[in-house]
Coordinates of C-alpha atoms in Angstrom, one line a residue:
X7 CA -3.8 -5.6 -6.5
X8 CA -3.2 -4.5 -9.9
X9 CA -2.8 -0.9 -8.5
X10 CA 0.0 -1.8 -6.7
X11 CA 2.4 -2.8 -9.5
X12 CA 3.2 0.5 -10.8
X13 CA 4.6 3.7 -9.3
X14 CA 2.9 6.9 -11.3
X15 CA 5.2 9.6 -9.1
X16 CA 8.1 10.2 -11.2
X17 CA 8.4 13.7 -9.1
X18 CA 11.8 12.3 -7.3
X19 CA 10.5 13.6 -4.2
X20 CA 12.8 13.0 -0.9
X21 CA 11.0 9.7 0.4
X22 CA 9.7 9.4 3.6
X23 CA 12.5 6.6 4.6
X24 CA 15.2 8.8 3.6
X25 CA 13.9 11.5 6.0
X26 CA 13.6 8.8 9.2
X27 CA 16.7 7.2 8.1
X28 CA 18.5 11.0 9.0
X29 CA 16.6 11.9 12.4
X30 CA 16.3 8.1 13.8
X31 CA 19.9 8.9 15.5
X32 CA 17.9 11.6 17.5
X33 CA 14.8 9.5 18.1
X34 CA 13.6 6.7 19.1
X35 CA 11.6 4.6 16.5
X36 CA 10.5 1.1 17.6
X37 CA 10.1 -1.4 14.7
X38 CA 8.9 -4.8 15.1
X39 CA 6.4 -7.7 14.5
X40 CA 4.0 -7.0 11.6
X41 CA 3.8 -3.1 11.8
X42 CA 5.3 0.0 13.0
X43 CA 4.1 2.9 14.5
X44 CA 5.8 6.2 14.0
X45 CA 4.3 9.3 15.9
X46 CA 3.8 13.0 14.1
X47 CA 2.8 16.1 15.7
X48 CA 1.4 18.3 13.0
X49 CA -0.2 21.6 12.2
X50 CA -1.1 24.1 9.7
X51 CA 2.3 24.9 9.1
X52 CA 4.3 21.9 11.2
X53 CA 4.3 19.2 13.2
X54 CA 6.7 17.9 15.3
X55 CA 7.7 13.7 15.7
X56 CA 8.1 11.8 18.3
X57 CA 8.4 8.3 19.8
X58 CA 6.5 5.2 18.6
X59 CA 3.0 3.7 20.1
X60 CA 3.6 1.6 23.0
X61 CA 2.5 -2.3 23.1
X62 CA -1.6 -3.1 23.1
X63 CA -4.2 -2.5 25.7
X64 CA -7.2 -4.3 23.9
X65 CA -7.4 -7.7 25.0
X66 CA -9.1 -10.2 23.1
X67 CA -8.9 -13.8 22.5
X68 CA -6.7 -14.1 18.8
X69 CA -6.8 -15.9 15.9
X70 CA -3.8 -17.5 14.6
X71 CA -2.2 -16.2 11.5
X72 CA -3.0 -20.0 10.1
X73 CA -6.6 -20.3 11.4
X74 CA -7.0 -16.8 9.7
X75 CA -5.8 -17.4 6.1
X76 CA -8.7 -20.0 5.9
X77 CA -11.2 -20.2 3.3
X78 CA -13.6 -19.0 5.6
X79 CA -14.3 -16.0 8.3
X80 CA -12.6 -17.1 11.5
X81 CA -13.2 -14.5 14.0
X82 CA -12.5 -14.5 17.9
X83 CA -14.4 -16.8 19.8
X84 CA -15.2 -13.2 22.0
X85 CA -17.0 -12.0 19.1
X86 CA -19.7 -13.4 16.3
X87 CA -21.1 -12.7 12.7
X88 CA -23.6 -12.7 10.6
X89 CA -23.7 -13.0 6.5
X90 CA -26.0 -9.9 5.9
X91 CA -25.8 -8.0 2.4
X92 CA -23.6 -10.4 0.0
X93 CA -23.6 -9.2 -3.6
X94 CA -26.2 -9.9 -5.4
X95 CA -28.9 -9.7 -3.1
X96 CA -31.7 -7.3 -3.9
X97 CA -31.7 -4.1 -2.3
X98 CA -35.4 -4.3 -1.1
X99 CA -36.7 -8.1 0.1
X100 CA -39.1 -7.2 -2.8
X101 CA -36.3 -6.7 -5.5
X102 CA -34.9 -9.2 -8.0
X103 CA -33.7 -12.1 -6.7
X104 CA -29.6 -13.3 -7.2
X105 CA -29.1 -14.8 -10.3
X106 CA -26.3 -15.8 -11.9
X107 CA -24.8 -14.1 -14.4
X108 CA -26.5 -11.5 -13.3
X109 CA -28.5 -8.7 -15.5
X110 CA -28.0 -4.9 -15.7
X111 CA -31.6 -4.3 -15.0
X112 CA -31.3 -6.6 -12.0
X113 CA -27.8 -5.4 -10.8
X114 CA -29.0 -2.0 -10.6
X115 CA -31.6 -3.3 -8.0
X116 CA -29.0 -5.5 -6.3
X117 CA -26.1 -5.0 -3.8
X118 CA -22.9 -4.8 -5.8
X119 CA -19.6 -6.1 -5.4
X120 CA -16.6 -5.6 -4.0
X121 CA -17.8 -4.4 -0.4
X122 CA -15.5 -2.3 1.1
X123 CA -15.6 1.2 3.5
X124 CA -19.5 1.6 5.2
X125 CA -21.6 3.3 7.7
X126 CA -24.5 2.7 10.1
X127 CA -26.4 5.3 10.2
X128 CA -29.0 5.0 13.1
X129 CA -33.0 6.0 12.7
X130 CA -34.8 7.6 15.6
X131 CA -39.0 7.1 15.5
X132 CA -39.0 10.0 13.5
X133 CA -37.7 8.5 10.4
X134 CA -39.8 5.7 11.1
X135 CA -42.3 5.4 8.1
X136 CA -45.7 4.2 8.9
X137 CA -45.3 6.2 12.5
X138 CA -45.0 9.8 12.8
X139 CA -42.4 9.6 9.4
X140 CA -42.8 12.9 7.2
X141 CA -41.3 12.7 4.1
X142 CA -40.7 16.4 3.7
X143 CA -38.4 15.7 6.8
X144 CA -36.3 13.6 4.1
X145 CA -36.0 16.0 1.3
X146 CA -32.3 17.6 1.3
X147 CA -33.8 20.6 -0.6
X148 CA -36.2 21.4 1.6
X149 CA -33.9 21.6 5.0
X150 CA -31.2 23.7 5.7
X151 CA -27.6 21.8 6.4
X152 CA -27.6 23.0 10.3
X153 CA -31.8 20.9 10.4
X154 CA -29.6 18.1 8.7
X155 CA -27.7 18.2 11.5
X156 CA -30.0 18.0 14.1
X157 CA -31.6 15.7 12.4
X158 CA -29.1 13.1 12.5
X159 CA -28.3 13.9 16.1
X160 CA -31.9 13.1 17.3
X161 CA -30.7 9.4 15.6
X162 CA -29.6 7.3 18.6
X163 CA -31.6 3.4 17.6
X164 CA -29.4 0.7 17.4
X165 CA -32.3 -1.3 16.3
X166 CA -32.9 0.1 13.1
X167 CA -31.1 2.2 10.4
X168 CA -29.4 2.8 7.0
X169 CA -26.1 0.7 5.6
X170 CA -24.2 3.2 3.2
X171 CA -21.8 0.9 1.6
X172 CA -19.1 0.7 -0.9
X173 CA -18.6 -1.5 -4.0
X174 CA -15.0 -1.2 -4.9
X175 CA -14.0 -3.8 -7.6
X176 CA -15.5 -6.6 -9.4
X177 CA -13.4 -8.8 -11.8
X178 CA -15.3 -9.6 -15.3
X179 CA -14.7 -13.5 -14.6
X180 CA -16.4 -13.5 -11.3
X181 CA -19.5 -10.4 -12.1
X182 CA -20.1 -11.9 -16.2
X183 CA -18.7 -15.1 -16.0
X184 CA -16.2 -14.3 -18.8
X185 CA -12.8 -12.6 -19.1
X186 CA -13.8 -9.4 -21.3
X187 CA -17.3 -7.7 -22.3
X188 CA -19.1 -8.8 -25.7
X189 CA -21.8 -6.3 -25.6
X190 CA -22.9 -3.5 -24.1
X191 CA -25.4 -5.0 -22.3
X192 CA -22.5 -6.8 -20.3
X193 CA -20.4 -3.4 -19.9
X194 CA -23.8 -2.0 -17.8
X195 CA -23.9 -5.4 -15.7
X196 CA -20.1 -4.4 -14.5
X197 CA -20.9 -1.2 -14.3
X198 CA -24.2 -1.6 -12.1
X199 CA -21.9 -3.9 -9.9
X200 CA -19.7 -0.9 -8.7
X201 CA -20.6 2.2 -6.9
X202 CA -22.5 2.3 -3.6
X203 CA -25.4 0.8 -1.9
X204 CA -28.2 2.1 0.7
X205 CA -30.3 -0.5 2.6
X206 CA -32.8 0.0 5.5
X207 CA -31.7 -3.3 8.2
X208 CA -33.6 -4.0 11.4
X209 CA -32.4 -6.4 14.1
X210 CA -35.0 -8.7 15.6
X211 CA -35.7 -9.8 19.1
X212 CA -33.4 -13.0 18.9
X213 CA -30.9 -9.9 17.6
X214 CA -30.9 -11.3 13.7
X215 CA -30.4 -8.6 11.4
X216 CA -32.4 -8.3 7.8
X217 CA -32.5 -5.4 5.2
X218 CA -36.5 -4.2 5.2
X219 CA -38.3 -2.4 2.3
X220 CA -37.6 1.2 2.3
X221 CA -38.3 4.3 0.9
X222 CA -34.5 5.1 1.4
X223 CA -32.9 1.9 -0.4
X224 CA -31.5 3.2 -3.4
X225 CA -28.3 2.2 -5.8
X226 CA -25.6 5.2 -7.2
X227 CA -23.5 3.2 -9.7
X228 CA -21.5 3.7 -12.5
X229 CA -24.7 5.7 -14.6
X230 CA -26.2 7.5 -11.6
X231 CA -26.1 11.2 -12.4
X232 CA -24.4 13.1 -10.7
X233 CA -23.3 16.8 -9.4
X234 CA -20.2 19.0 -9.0
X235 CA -19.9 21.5 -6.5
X236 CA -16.3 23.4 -4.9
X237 CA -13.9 25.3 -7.4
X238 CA -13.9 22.8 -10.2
X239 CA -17.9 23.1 -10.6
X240 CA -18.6 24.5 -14.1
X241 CA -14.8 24.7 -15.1
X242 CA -14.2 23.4 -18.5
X243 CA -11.9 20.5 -17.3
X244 CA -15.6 18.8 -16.6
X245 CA -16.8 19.5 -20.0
X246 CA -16.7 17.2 -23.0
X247 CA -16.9 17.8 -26.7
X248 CA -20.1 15.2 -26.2
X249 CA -21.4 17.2 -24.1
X250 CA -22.5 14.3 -21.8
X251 CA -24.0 15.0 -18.4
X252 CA -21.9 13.9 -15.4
X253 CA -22.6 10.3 -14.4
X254 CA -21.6 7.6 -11.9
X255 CA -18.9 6.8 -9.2
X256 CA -16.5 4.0 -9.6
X257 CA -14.1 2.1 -7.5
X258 CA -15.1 3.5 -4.2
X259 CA -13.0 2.4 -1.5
X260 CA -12.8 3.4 1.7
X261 CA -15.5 6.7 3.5
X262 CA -16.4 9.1 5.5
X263 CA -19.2 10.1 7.6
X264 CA -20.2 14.1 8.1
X265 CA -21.4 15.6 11.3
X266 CA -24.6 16.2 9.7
X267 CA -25.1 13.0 8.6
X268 CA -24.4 12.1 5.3
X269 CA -21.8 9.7 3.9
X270 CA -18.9 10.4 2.1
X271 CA -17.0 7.4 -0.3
X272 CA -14.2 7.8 -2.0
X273 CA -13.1 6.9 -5.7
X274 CA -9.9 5.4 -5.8
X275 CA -8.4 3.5 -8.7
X276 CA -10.6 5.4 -11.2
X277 CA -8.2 4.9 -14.0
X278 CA -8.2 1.7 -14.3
X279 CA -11.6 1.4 -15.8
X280 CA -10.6 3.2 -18.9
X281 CA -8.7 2.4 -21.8
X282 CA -7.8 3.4 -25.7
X283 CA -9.8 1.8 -28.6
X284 CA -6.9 3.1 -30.1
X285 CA -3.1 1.3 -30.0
X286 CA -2.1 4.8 -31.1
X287 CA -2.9 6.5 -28.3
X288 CA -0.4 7.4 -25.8
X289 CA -1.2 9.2 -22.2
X290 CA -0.2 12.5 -21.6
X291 CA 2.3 13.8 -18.6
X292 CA -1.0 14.5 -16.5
X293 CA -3.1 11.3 -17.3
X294 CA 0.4 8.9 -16.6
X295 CA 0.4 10.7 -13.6
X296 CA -2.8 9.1 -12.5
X297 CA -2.0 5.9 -14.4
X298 CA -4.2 6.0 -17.4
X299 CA -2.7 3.6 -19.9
X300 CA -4.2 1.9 -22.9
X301 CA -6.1 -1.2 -21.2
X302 CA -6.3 -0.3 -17.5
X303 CA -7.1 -2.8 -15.5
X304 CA -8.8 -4.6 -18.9
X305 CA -12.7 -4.7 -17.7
X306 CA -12.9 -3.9 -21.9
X307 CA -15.4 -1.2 -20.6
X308 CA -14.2 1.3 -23.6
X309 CA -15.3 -1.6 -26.2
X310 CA -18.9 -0.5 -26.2
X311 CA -19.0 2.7 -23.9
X312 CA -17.3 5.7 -25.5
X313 CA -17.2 7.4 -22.0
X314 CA -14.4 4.9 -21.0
X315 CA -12.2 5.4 -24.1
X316 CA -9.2 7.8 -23.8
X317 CA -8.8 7.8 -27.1
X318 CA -12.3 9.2 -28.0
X319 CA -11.8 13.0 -28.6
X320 CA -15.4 13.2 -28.4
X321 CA -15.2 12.2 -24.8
X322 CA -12.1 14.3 -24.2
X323 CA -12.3 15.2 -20.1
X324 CA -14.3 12.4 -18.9
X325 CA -11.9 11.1 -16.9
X326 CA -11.5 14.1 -15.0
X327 CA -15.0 13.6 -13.8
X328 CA -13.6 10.9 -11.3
X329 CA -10.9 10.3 -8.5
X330 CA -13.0 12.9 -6.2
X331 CA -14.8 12.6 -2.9
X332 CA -18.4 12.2 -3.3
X333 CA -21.2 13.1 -0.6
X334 CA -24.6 11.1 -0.6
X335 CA -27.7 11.8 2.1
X336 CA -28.3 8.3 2.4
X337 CA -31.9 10.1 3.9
X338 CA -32.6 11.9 0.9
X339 CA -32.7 8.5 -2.1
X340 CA -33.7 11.4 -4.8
X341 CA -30.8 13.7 -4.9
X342 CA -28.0 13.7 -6.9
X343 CA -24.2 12.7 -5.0
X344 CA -22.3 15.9 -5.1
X345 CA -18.7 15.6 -6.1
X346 CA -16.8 17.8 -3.4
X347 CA -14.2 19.1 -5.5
X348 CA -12.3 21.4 -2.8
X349 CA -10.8 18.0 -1.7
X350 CA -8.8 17.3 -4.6
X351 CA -8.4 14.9 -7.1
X352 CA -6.5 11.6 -5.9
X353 CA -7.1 7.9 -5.9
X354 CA -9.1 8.5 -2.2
X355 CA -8.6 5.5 0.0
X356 CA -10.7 7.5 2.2
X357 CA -11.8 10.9 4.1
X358 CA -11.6 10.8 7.6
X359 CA -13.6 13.8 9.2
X360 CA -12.9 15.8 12.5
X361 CA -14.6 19.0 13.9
X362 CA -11.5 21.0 14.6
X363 CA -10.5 24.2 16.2
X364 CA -12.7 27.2 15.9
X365 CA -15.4 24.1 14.7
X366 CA -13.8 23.9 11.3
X367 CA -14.1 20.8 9.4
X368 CA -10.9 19.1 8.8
X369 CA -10.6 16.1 6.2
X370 CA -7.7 13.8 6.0
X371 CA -7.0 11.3 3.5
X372 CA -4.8 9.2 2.1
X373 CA -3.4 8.9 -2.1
X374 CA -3.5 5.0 -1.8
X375 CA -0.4 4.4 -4.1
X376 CA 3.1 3.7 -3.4
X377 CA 5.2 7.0 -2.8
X378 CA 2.1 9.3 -3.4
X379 CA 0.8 11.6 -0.3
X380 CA -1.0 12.3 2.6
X381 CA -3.6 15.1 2.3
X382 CA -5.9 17.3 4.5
X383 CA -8.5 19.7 3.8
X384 CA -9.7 22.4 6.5
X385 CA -13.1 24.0 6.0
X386 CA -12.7 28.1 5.6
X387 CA -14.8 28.6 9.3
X388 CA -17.0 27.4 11.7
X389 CA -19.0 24.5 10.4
X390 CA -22.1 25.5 11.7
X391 CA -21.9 28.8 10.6
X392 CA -21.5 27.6 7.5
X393 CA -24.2 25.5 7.1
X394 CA -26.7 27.9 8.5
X395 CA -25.4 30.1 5.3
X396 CA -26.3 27.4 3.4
X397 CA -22.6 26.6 2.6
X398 CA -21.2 23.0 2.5
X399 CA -17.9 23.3 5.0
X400 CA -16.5 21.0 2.2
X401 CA -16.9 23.4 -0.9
X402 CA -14.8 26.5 1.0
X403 CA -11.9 25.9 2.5
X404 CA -7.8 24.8 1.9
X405 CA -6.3 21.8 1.0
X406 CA -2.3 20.8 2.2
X407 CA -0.1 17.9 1.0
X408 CA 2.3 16.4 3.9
X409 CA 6.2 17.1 4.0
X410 CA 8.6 15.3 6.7
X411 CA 11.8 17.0 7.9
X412 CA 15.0 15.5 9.0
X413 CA 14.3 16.7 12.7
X414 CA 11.1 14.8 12.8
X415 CA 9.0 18.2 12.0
X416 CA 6.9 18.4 9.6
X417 CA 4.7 20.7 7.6
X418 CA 1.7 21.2 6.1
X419 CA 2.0 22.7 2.1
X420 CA -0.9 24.2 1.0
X421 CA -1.8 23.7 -2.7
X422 CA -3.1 26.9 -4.0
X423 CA -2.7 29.1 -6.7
X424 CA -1.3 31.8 -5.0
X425 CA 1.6 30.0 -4.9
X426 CA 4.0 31.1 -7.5
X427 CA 6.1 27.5 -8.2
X428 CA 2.1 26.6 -8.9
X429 CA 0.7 29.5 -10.8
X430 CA 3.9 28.9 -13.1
X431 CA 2.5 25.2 -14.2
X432 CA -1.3 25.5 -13.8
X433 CA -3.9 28.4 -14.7
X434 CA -6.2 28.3 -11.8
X435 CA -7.1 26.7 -8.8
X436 CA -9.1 24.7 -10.7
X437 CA -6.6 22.8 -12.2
X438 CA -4.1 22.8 -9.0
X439 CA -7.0 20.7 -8.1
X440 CA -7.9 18.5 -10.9
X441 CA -4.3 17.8 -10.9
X442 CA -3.4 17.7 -7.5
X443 CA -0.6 15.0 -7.5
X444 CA 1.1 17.2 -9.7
X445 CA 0.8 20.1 -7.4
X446 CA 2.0 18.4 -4.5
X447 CA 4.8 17.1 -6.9
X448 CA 5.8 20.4 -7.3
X449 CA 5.8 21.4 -3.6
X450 CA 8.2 18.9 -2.9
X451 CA 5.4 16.6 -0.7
X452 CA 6.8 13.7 0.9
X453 CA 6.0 10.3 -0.9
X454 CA 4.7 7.3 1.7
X455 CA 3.7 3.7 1.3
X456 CA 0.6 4.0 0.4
X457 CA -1.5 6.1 2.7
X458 CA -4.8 4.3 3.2
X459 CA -7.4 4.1 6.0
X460 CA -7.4 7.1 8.7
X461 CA -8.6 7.8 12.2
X462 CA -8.5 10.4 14.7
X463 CA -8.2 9.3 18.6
X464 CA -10.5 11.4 21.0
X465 CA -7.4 13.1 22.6
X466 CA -6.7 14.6 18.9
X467 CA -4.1 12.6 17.4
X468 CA -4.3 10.7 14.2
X469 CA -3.7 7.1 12.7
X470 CA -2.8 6.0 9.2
X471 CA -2.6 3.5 8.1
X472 CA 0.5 2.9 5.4
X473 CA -0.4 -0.6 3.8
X474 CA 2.3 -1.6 1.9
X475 CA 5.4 -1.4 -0.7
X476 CA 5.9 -4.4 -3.2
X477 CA 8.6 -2.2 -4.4
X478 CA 10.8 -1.2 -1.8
X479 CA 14.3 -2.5 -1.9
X480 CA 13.5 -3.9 -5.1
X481 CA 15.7 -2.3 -8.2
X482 CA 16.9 0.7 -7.7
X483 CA 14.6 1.8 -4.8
X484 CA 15.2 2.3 -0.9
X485 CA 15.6 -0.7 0.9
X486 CA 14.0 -1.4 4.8
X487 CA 14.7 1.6 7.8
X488 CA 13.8 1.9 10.9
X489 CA 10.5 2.9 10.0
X490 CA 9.7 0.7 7.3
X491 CA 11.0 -2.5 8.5
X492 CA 10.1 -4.6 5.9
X493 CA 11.5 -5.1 1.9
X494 CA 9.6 -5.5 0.5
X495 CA 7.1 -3.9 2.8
X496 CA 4.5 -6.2 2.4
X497 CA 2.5 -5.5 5.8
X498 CA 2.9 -1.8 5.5
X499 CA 3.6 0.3 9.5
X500 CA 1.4 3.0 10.8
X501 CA 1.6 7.1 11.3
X502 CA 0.5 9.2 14.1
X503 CA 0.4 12.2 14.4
X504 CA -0.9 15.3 16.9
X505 CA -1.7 18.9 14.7
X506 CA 0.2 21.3 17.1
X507 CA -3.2 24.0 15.9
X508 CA -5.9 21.1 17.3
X509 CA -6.3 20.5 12.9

């Protein structure tokens, strides 16, 4: 991907190989095959690391690396599939029908493009309209966070429920037909094809699924308003000299899912749909940090919406309106998707969530680029507590940036104003937020191969996934180690880890 063929950290941060390539004397690190596992104990302050993952325990019949680069889906003959929400198709049976090109009125009705990260989430009778469904049982501002969560625990159907899905990309030669934009009317189209979906799908007796009519289908694109909440709410990074309202999520990868049942996505290669009207204009040190350039990934989107262009001083700020972590109630289709700003501004590949010790929330995620960082965000108390306050666990508490030792320790550096070496560079926590990467640049984080999808095992320890380096031993930089076998590392290894404080 486009994404992948530039490296924005110019920090000249230790790299993770060069710490492995120290301590793999004093451990044992296999390698092999397509991936590699390394294993991480870490905790608020350290971890420790220790041996890799042993061989496989699931057993399933495979698919051949030939039968699987095929046009289409092969799958294991132990398993089956069904083509259920493709783009294009309406979000209600009732909706537009697929066109093609498509329209921006129709788009907006339509699944987008680009499906990536997504969640089931299960409806009990309750929810059922047409039963004993209450719509004031729906309405977000009219229950407190802890009835959320007993909501969605009384959800247990695996007959019917809600899709939350992403809409990462979608290439103007495949979504308009053409290489570039000619109107506005063709930026919306692109536009309406990102963001996120919510369908209703029920499975029949022969065990076919189909999306149904519902109350809760809705679409959050690229012009959905939207709200701000944590320490960056209401800070004048957000404001414009437009003075446009916040709107719309874009390239949302991969997700999250809360424990009172709402769905997290993730924007990730935000910059890309903006560019410079411009050839003057140049990035500054903060926007080439995220990768802003003058054409991005060239969707022409600044050619007819003022939002997208950089070089628009009346739209000065916009782009720091994106590259969060953004909560929808996929059971409440009239309330705004809150930007959770306390977990930092990065290109999110995705938020995996954990109830940890003492019942705080804990949030990892990934920066998906090569050499950027591994994150984790720990709500300030009890969860429940929280909510019951009418807090959102994701709005109060502290983020950390990752840092490997040579003796396979680790630790956790929290990026706060407090901190002097931060305090000298940034005015508030608002900004050691908005501009994150730097912080963590400053901190002396430890770059990785692009940290993308997460987990979290039920005895506590946690997978991530490093996808790849098209970069390594290429030029001047580090070639393959023990724990990045590959150069170029083009299937990427995997972390684990164990937080020695149970997160």
């Amino acid at each position: 991907m486009s994404h992948d063929d530039k490296i924005s950290n110019k920090s000249g941060n230790r790299p993770f190989q060069d710490v492995l390539r120290t301590g793999v004397s004093r451990r044992s690190v296999l390698a092999g095959g397509l991936a590699t596992a390394t294993t991480a104990f870490f905790g608020t302050s350290g971890w420790n690391l220790a041996e890799a993952m042993g061989p496989p325990v699931i057993g399933f019949d495979p698919v051949t690396l030939a039968d699987g680069n095929g046009p289409v889906p092969v799958i294991s003959s132990d398993y089956e599939y069904q083509v259920l929400i493709p783009w294009g198709d309406p979000i209600e049976p009732s909706g537009p029908a697929y066109s093609y090109p498509p329209n921006a009125a129709d788009q907006a009705e339509q699944l987008g493009i680009g499906h990536d990260g997504m969640t089931f989430f299960p409806m009990s009778r309750r929810d059922w309209y047409g039963t004993d469904f209450d719509d004031d049982e729906i309405e977000w501002e009219d229950d407190t966070y802890e009835e959320l969560a007993e909501r969605f625990l009384r959800r247990r159907s695996n007959r019917r429920g809600l899709i939350a899905i992403n809409h990462e990309f979608g290439r103007n030669s495949t979504v308009l037909g053409k290489s570039a934009p000619t109107s506005l009317a063709d930026v919306r189209t692109s536009q309406h094809a990102h963001g996120v979906a919510v369908v209703e799908v029920r499975r029949n007796r022969a065990g076919v699924w189909r999306t149904v009519n519902s109350p809760f289908a809705r679409r959050v694109h690229v012009n959905t308003p939207v709200a701000f909440s944590g320490p960056v709410a209401g800070h004048a990074l957000l404001d414009t000299p437009a003075g446009n309202q916040p709107r719309g999520t874009v390239n949302n990868c991969a997700n999250g899912e809360t424990p009172w049942g709402t769905y997290l996505t993730c924007e990730e290669n935000f910059n890309g749909y903006f560019g410079a009207t411009d050839p003057g204009w140049t990035a500054t040190d903060r926007q080439d940090r995220y990768g802003f350039d003058n054409d991005g990934f060239n969707y022409g989107w600044e050619l007819f919406d003022p939002r997208f262009d950089l070089s628009n001083p009346l739209y000065e700020n916009e782009e720091h309106r994106f590259g969060w972590v953004v909560e929808i109630d996929p059971f409440s289709p009239y309330r705004k998707p809150i930007k959770r700003t306390a977990l930092g501004r990065i290109k999110h590949e995705g938020a995996t969530v954990v109830v940890g010790k003492r019942k705080r929330i804990v949030v990892y995620m990934g920066d998906d680029q090569r050499f950027d960082y591994i994150y984790k965000f720990v709500s300030e108390r009890n969860y429940r507590q929280m909510l019951r306050r009418g807090q959102s666990p994701l709005d109060h508490g502290k983020l950390y940036v990752a840092k490997f030792n040579d003796d396979f320790t680790g630790d956790w550096l929290e990026l706060t104003i407090d901190n002097p070496a931060l305090s000298a560079v940034f005015a508030d926590q608002a900004e050691v937020l908005t501009f994150a990467r730097q912080a963590a640049d400053i901190l002396g984080a430890t770059p990785m191969d692009r940290p993308e999808w997460g987990t979290v095992a039920p005895d506590g320890q946690v997978y991530m996934t490093l996808t790849n380096n098209s970069q390594r031993g290429t030029g001047t930089n580090p070639g393959a180690d023990a724990a990045n076998p590959l150069a170029p590392n083009a299937d990427g290894h995997i972390i684990r880890w164990f937080d020695s404080d149970n997160h």
